[in-house]
Amino acid sequence: MVRSVKEWGAWPRRAIILAGCAVASVAQAANTPLDTSSANETVQVRFDPMTRQTWVTGRAASDLCFSLSLPDEWRRADGGIKAASFDGELSLSLRSARELRDMPQPDLVSRDAAALQQDYEGLLGRPAQSVSLSSKAGAARWSATWIDANLPMASHAITVETLIVPLSGEWVLELSLSGVETREAYNALTQHMLARLKVQGRAACQG
């Protein structure tokens, strides 16, 4: 069962919230933390009825673009891309190496993960009890867990998760899903996206 977690803090639109094995919907924050640039406003979304795939393309810089596909039909919506047949939503955000230059971590992905942790801990006003960063098919999966007796779920825990995709030495793309009912469905959807994600150069960006 998908639940909404609105009673505890304000959550950026790029977050997903996991309650046990269920993925909860996101209560959107009024402001995106730090200076992360939302890619949702500039992406193009095109559904191909022949292949039953939705193609998403976006631009990080004049010579750096990306594309990925989603199964079935998805549509542009305020704050993200929404599935036509269920409650799933994908949010995309871009962050530059320049914005992360003051972070002490040794590489761009780990600096972005540290910035994400700062974002959420700043919003919630408390440190996470557990944080992890793992590799996944050319990307990194960052997650952090908070445990609080006031949370409405039986586990009294929420986990925020974001996929970090290094587009170049200067840019990372953050992908976040919400509204996916099970961990199995979430994993299948992220695997589909990452397997089809392409980073393209100037010629593709001009197309």
PDB file of C-alpha atoms in Angstrom:
ATOM      1  CA  MET A   1       0.000   0.000   0.000  1.00  0.00           C
ATOM      2  CA  VAL A   2       1.410   3.406  -0.990  1.00  0.00           C
ATOM      3  CA  ARG A   3       1.216   6.002   1.734  1.00  0.00           C
ATOM      4  CA  SER A   4       1.867   9.709   1.879  1.00  0.00           C
ATOM      5  CA  VAL A   5       4.354  10.909   4.460  1.00  0.00           C
ATOM      6  CA  LYS A   6       3.370  14.534   4.966  1.00  0.00           C
ATOM      7  CA  GLU A   7       3.330  14.603   8.728  1.00  0.00           C
ATOM      8  CA  TRP A   8       7.086  14.673   9.188  1.00  0.00           C
ATOM      9  CA  GLY A   9       9.063  17.424   7.486  1.00  0.00           C
ATOM     10  CA  ALA A  10       9.021  18.817   3.943  1.00  0.00           C
ATOM     11  CA  TRP A  11      10.570  16.684   1.199  1.00  0.00           C
ATOM     12  CA  PRO A  12      12.201  17.822  -2.053  1.00  0.00           C
ATOM     13  CA  ARG A  13      10.514  16.621  -5.216  1.00  0.00           C
ATOM     14  CA  ARG A  14      13.526  14.542  -6.209  1.00  0.00           C
ATOM     15  CA  ALA A  15      13.178  12.230  -3.181  1.00  0.00           C
ATOM     16  CA  ILE A  16      11.555   8.875  -2.892  1.00  0.00           C
ATOM     17  CA  ILE A  17      10.468   7.634   0.503  1.00  0.00           C
ATOM     18  CA  LEU A  18      10.536   3.955   1.324  1.00  0.00           C
ATOM     19  CA  ALA A  19       8.516   2.488   4.182  1.00  0.00           C
ATOM     20  CA  GLY A  20       9.661  -1.070   4.651  1.00  0.00           C
ATOM     21  CA  CYS A  21       9.207  -2.559   1.167  1.00  0.00           C
ATOM     22  CA  ALA A  22       6.623   0.010   0.092  1.00  0.00           C
ATOM     23  CA  VAL A  23       7.555   3.216  -1.677  1.00  0.00           C
ATOM     24  CA  ALA A  24       5.675   6.181  -0.266  1.00  0.00           C
ATOM     25  CA  SER A  25       4.693   9.277  -2.217  1.00  0.00           C
ATOM     26  CA  VAL A  26       6.579  12.514  -1.785  1.00  0.00           C
ATOM     27  CA  ALA A  27       5.477  15.683  -0.070  1.00  0.00           C
ATOM     28  CA  GLN A  28       7.163  18.350  -2.186  1.00  0.00           C
ATOM     29  CA  ALA A  29       9.273  20.996  -0.529  1.00  0.00           C
ATOM     30  CA  ALA A  30       8.721  24.648  -1.262  1.00  0.00           C
ATOM     31  CA  ASN A  31      12.383  25.126  -2.122  1.00  0.00           C
ATOM     32  CA  THR A  32      14.971  22.782  -3.590  1.00  0.00           C
ATOM     33  CA  PRO A  33      18.000  22.614  -1.236  1.00  0.00           C
ATOM     34  CA  LEU A  34      21.307  24.172  -2.269  1.00  0.00           C
ATOM     35  CA  ASP A  35      21.603  25.260  -5.889  1.00  0.00           C
ATOM     36  CA  THR A  36      20.702  22.009  -7.567  1.00  0.00           C
ATOM     37  CA  SER A  37      19.256  22.723 -11.016  1.00  0.00           C
ATOM     38  CA  SER A  38      16.028  20.930 -11.788  1.00  0.00           C
ATOM     39  CA  ALA A  39      16.154  19.253 -15.182  1.00  0.00           C
ATOM     40  CA  ASN A  40      12.394  18.749 -15.237  1.00  0.00           C
ATOM     41  CA  GLU A  41      11.732  22.147 -16.840  1.00  0.00           C
ATOM     42  CA  THR A  42      14.001  21.508 -19.827  1.00  0.00           C
ATOM     43  CA  VAL A  43      13.529  17.816 -20.597  1.00  0.00           C
ATOM     44  CA  GLN A  44      11.546  16.619 -23.576  1.00  0.00           C
ATOM     45  CA  VAL A  45       9.220  13.635 -23.220  1.00  0.00           C
ATOM     46  CA  ARG A  46       7.993  11.604 -26.200  1.00  0.00           C
ATOM     47  CA  PHE A  47       5.883   8.454 -26.095  1.00  0.00           C
ATOM     48  CA  ASP A  48       6.344   5.933 -28.927  1.00  0.00           C
ATOM     49  CA  PRO A  49       3.131   3.882 -29.246  1.00  0.00           C
ATOM     50  CA  MET A  50       4.835   1.337 -31.508  1.00  0.00           C
ATOM     51  CA  THR A  51       7.465   0.308 -28.961  1.00  0.00           C
ATOM     52  CA  ARG A  52       5.412   1.313 -25.869  1.00  0.00           C
ATOM     53  CA  GLN A  53       8.411   3.300 -24.633  1.00  0.00           C
ATOM     54  CA  THR A  54       8.641   6.884 -23.422  1.00  0.00           C
ATOM     55  CA  TRP A  55      11.837   8.691 -24.403  1.00  0.00           C
ATOM     56  CA  VAL A  56      13.200  11.400 -22.124  1.00  0.00           C
ATOM     57  CA  THR A  57      15.941  13.755 -23.310  1.00  0.00           C
ATOM     58  CA  GLY A  58      17.633  16.620 -21.505  1.00  0.00           C
ATOM     59  CA  ARG A  59      20.615  18.966 -21.608  1.00  0.00           C
ATOM     60  CA  ALA A  60      23.247  19.642 -18.957  1.00  0.00           C
ATOM     61  CA  ALA A  61      25.347  21.988 -21.124  1.00  0.00           C
ATOM     62  CA  SER A  62      25.559  23.059 -24.760  1.00  0.00           C
ATOM     63  CA  ASP A  63      27.809  20.082 -25.505  1.00  0.00           C
ATOM     64  CA  LEU A  64      26.377  17.563 -23.023  1.00  0.00           C
ATOM     65  CA  CYS A  65      22.971  15.887 -23.354  1.00  0.00           C
ATOM     66  CA  PHE A  66      21.401  12.730 -21.990  1.00  0.00           C
ATOM     67  CA  SER A  67      18.547  10.449 -22.933  1.00  0.00           C
ATOM     68  CA  LEU A  68      16.765   7.538 -21.289  1.00  0.00           C
ATOM     69  CA  SER A  69      13.607   5.534 -21.797  1.00  0.00           C
ATOM     70  CA  LEU A  70      10.770   4.420 -19.547  1.00  0.00           C
ATOM     71  CA  PRO A  71       8.437   1.486 -20.175  1.00  0.00           C
ATOM     72  CA  ASP A  72       4.888   2.351 -21.248  1.00  0.00           C
ATOM     73  CA  GLU A  73       3.498   5.888 -21.351  1.00  0.00           C
ATOM     74  CA  TRP A  74       4.756   8.745 -19.196  1.00  0.00           C
ATOM     75  CA  ARG A  75       3.802  12.419 -19.470  1.00  0.00           C
ATOM     76  CA  ARG A  76       5.205  15.795 -18.485  1.00  0.00           C
ATOM     77  CA  ALA A  77       3.705  17.152 -15.280  1.00  0.00           C
ATOM     78  CA  ASP A  78       4.417  19.873 -12.740  1.00  0.00           C
ATOM     79  CA  GLY A  79       7.640  18.966 -10.955  1.00  0.00           C
ATOM     80  CA  GLY A  80       8.391  15.809 -12.909  1.00  0.00           C
ATOM     81  CA  ILE A  81       7.322  13.115 -15.336  1.00  0.00           C
ATOM     82  CA  LYS A  82       4.304  10.999 -14.387  1.00  0.00           C
ATOM     83  CA  ALA A  83       3.226   7.551 -15.503  1.00  0.00           C
ATOM     84  CA  ALA A  84      -0.078   7.449 -17.344  1.00  0.00           C
ATOM     85  CA  SER A  85      -1.276   4.146 -15.891  1.00  0.00           C
ATOM     86  CA  PHE A  86      -0.174   4.305 -12.230  1.00  0.00           C
ATOM     87  CA  ASP A  87       1.039   6.762  -9.600  1.00  0.00           C
ATOM     88  CA  GLY A  88       4.717   6.628 -10.561  1.00  0.00           C
ATOM     89  CA  GLU A  89       6.651   9.878 -10.918  1.00  0.00           C
ATOM     90  CA  LEU A  90      10.234  10.536 -12.012  1.00  0.00           C
ATOM     91  CA  SER A  91      12.108  13.699 -11.050  1.00  0.00           C
ATOM     92  CA  LEU A  92      15.435  14.728 -12.546  1.00  0.00           C
ATOM     93  CA  SER A  93      17.976  17.184 -11.141  1.00  0.00           C
ATOM     94  CA  LEU A  94      21.398  18.308 -12.322  1.00  0.00           C
ATOM     95  CA  ARG A  95      24.305  19.344 -10.121  1.00  0.00           C
ATOM     96  CA  SER A  96      27.624  20.723 -11.334  1.00  0.00           C
ATOM     97  CA  ALA A  97      31.136  20.125 -10.057  1.00  0.00           C
ATOM     98  CA  ARG A  98      31.359  23.869  -9.434  1.00  0.00           C
ATOM     99  CA  GLU A  99      28.505  23.695  -6.929  1.00  0.00           C
ATOM    100  CA  LEU A 100      30.279  20.835  -5.130  1.00  0.00           C
ATOM    101  CA  ARG A 101      33.816  22.225  -5.188  1.00  0.00           C
ATOM    102  CA  ASP A 102      33.922  22.864  -1.426  1.00  0.00           C
ATOM    103  CA  MET A 103      33.020  19.284  -0.503  1.00  0.00           C
ATOM    104  CA  PRO A 104      36.055  17.289   0.751  1.00  0.00           C
ATOM    105  CA  GLN A 105      35.138  13.921  -0.800  1.00  0.00           C
ATOM    106  CA  PRO A 106      37.550  12.563  -3.431  1.00  0.00           C
ATOM    107  CA  ASP A 107      35.221  12.292  -6.452  1.00  0.00           C
ATOM    108  CA  LEU A 108      32.167  13.978  -7.935  1.00  0.00           C
ATOM    109  CA  VAL A 109      29.672  11.219  -7.094  1.00  0.00           C
ATOM    110  CA  SER A 110      30.677  11.000  -3.443  1.00  0.00           C
ATOM    111  CA  ARG A 111      30.608  14.799  -3.187  1.00  0.00           C
ATOM    112  CA  ASP A 112      27.095  14.819  -4.591  1.00  0.00           C
ATOM    113  CA  ALA A 113      26.055  12.091  -2.141  1.00  0.00           C
ATOM    114  CA  ALA A 114      27.441  14.157   0.734  1.00  0.00           C
ATOM    115  CA  ALA A 115      25.552  17.206  -0.517  1.00  0.00           C
ATOM    116  CA  LEU A 116      22.330  15.191  -0.689  1.00  0.00           C
ATOM    117  CA  GLN A 117      22.859  14.091   2.892  1.00  0.00           C
ATOM    118  CA  GLN A 118      23.375  17.697   3.964  1.00  0.00           C
ATOM    119  CA  ASP A 119      20.216  18.706   2.099  1.00  0.00           C
ATOM    120  CA  TYR A 120      17.989  16.267   3.918  1.00  0.00           C
ATOM    121  CA  GLU A 121      19.597  16.573   7.318  1.00  0.00           C
ATOM    122  CA  GLY A 122      19.192  20.334   7.019  1.00  0.00           C
ATOM    123  CA  LEU A 123      15.519  19.965   6.119  1.00  0.00           C
ATOM    124  CA  LEU A 124      14.801  17.496   8.890  1.00  0.00           C
ATOM    125  CA  GLY A 125      17.001  19.122  11.491  1.00  0.00           C
ATOM    126  CA  ARG A 126      18.522  15.821  12.548  1.00  0.00           C
ATOM    127  CA  PRO A 127      21.199  13.416  11.276  1.00  0.00           C
ATOM    128  CA  ALA A 128      20.278  10.213   9.493  1.00  0.00           C
ATOM    129  CA  GLN A 129      20.714   7.023  11.467  1.00  0.00           C
ATOM    130  CA  SER A 130      22.000   5.158   8.422  1.00  0.00           C
ATOM    131  CA  VAL A 131      23.551   6.291   5.112  1.00  0.00           C
ATOM    132  CA  SER A 132      24.765   4.183   2.210  1.00  0.00           C
ATOM    133  CA  LEU A 133      26.296   4.731  -1.222  1.00  0.00           C
ATOM    134  CA  SER A 134      26.594   1.794  -3.603  1.00  0.00           C
ATOM    135  CA  SER A 135      27.338   1.281  -7.297  1.00  0.00           C
ATOM    136  CA  LYS A 136      24.558   0.252  -9.670  1.00  0.00           C
ATOM    137  CA  ALA A 137      24.964  -0.209 -13.459  1.00  0.00           C
ATOM    138  CA  GLY A 138      27.069   2.871 -14.129  1.00  0.00           C
ATOM    139  CA  ALA A 139      25.350   4.912 -11.450  1.00  0.00           C
ATOM    140  CA  ALA A 140      25.414   5.187  -7.672  1.00  0.00           C
ATOM    141  CA  ARG A 141      22.495   4.557  -5.324  1.00  0.00           C
ATOM    142  CA  TRP A 142      22.519   6.937  -2.358  1.00  0.00           C
ATOM    143  CA  SER A 143      20.114   6.359   0.499  1.00  0.00           C
ATOM    144  CA  ALA A 144      19.636   7.575   4.054  1.00  0.00           C
ATOM    145  CA  THR A 145      17.300   6.346   6.782  1.00  0.00           C
ATOM    146  CA  TRP A 146      15.639   8.172   9.650  1.00  0.00           C
ATOM    147  CA  ILE A 147      13.899   6.392  12.521  1.00  0.00           C
ATOM    148  CA  ASP A 148      11.372   8.220  14.656  1.00  0.00           C
ATOM    149  CA  ALA A 149       8.557   6.985  16.879  1.00  0.00           C
ATOM    150  CA  ASN A 150       6.245   9.679  15.465  1.00  0.00           C
ATOM    151  CA  LEU A 151       6.361   8.298  11.926  1.00  0.00           C
ATOM    152  CA  PRO A 152       3.043   6.731  10.884  1.00  0.00           C
ATOM    153  CA  MET A 153       4.493   3.523   9.401  1.00  0.00           C
ATOM    154  CA  ALA A 154       4.717   0.360  11.486  1.00  0.00           C
ATOM    155  CA  SER A 155       8.500   0.388  11.124  1.00  0.00           C
ATOM    156  CA  HIS A 156       8.692   4.053  12.278  1.00  0.00           C
ATOM    157  CA  ALA A 157      11.385   4.516   9.623  1.00  0.00           C
ATOM    158  CA  ILE A 158      11.711   6.275   6.287  1.00  0.00           C
ATOM    159  CA  THR A 159      14.458   5.938   3.709  1.00  0.00           C
ATOM    160  CA  VAL A 160      15.192   8.607   1.115  1.00  0.00           C
ATOM    161  CA  GLU A 161      16.882   7.361  -2.049  1.00  0.00           C
ATOM    162  CA  THR A 162      18.394   8.978  -5.165  1.00  0.00           C
ATOM    163  CA  LEU A 163      20.278   7.540  -8.132  1.00  0.00           C
ATOM    164  CA  ILE A 164      23.361   9.580  -9.018  1.00  0.00           C
ATOM    165  CA  VAL A 165      24.535   9.311 -12.640  1.00  0.00           C
ATOM    166  CA  PRO A 166      27.892  10.905 -13.564  1.00  0.00           C
ATOM    167  CA  LEU A 167      27.366  12.524 -16.976  1.00  0.00           C
ATOM    168  CA  SER A 168      30.909  13.912 -17.193  1.00  0.00           C
ATOM    169  CA  GLY A 169      33.663  15.220 -14.960  1.00  0.00           C
ATOM    170  CA  GLU A 170      31.561  18.367 -14.520  1.00  0.00           C
ATOM    171  CA  TRP A 171      27.976  17.174 -14.147  1.00  0.00           C
ATOM    172  CA  VAL A 172      25.909  14.576 -12.308  1.00  0.00           C
ATOM    173  CA  LEU A 173      22.273  13.715 -12.943  1.00  0.00           C
ATOM    174  CA  GLU A 174      20.049  12.816  -9.994  1.00  0.00           C
ATOM    175  CA  LEU A 175      17.104  10.511 -10.699  1.00  0.00           C
ATOM    176  CA  SER A 176      14.349   9.932  -8.162  1.00  0.00           C
ATOM    177  CA  LEU A 177      11.228   7.815  -8.375  1.00  0.00           C
ATOM    178  CA  SER A 178       8.081   7.986  -6.276  1.00  0.00           C
ATOM    179  CA  GLY A 179       4.723   6.263  -6.331  1.00  0.00           C
ATOM    180  CA  VAL A 180       6.083   2.776  -7.051  1.00  0.00           C
ATOM    181  CA  GLU A 181       4.295   0.238  -4.870  1.00  0.00           C
ATOM    182  CA  THR A 182       6.955  -2.439  -4.338  1.00  0.00           C
ATOM    183  CA  ARG A 183      10.707  -2.680  -4.103  1.00  0.00           C
ATOM    184  CA  GLU A 184      10.655  -5.242  -6.931  1.00  0.00           C
ATOM    185  CA  ALA A 185       8.825  -2.855  -9.267  1.00  0.00           C
ATOM    186  CA  TYR A 186      11.123  -0.009  -8.247  1.00  0.00           C
ATOM    187  CA  ASN A 187      14.248  -2.072  -8.956  1.00  0.00           C
ATOM    188  CA  ALA A 188      12.905  -3.188 -12.340  1.00  0.00           C
ATOM    189  CA  LEU A 189      12.111   0.384 -13.340  1.00  0.00           C
ATOM    190  CA  THR A 190      15.497   1.763 -12.289  1.00  0.00           C
ATOM    191  CA  GLN A 191      17.259  -1.086 -14.079  1.00  0.00           C
ATOM    192  CA  HIS A 192      15.295  -0.303 -17.246  1.00  0.00           C
ATOM    193  CA  MET A 193      16.235   3.385 -17.061  1.00  0.00           C
ATOM    194  CA  LEU A 194      19.920   2.857 -16.377  1.00  0.00           C
ATOM    195  CA  ALA A 195      20.315   0.193 -19.058  1.00  0.00           C
ATOM    196  CA  ARG A 196      19.014   2.635 -21.669  1.00  0.00           C
ATOM    197  CA  LEU A 197      20.547   5.862 -20.430  1.00  0.00           C
ATOM    198  CA  LYS A 198      22.908   7.492 -22.939  1.00  0.00           C
ATOM    199  CA  VAL A 199      25.219  10.482 -22.597  1.00  0.00           C
ATOM    200  CA  GLN A 200      25.637  12.402 -25.828  1.00  0.00           C
ATOM    201  CA  GLY A 201      27.929  15.124 -27.121  1.00  0.00           C
ATOM    202  CA  ARG A 202      27.548  18.384 -29.012  1.00  0.00           C
ATOM    203  CA  ALA A 203      26.171  16.926 -32.261  1.00  0.00           C
ATOM    204  CA  ALA A 204      23.264  15.243 -30.468  1.00  0.00           C
ATOM    205  CA  CYS A 205      22.597  18.353 -28.391  1.00  0.00           C
ATOM    206  CA  GLN A 206      22.203  20.407 -31.536  1.00  0.00           C
ATOM    207  CA  GLY A 207      19.757  17.913 -33.022  1.00  0.00           C
TER     208      GLY A 207
END
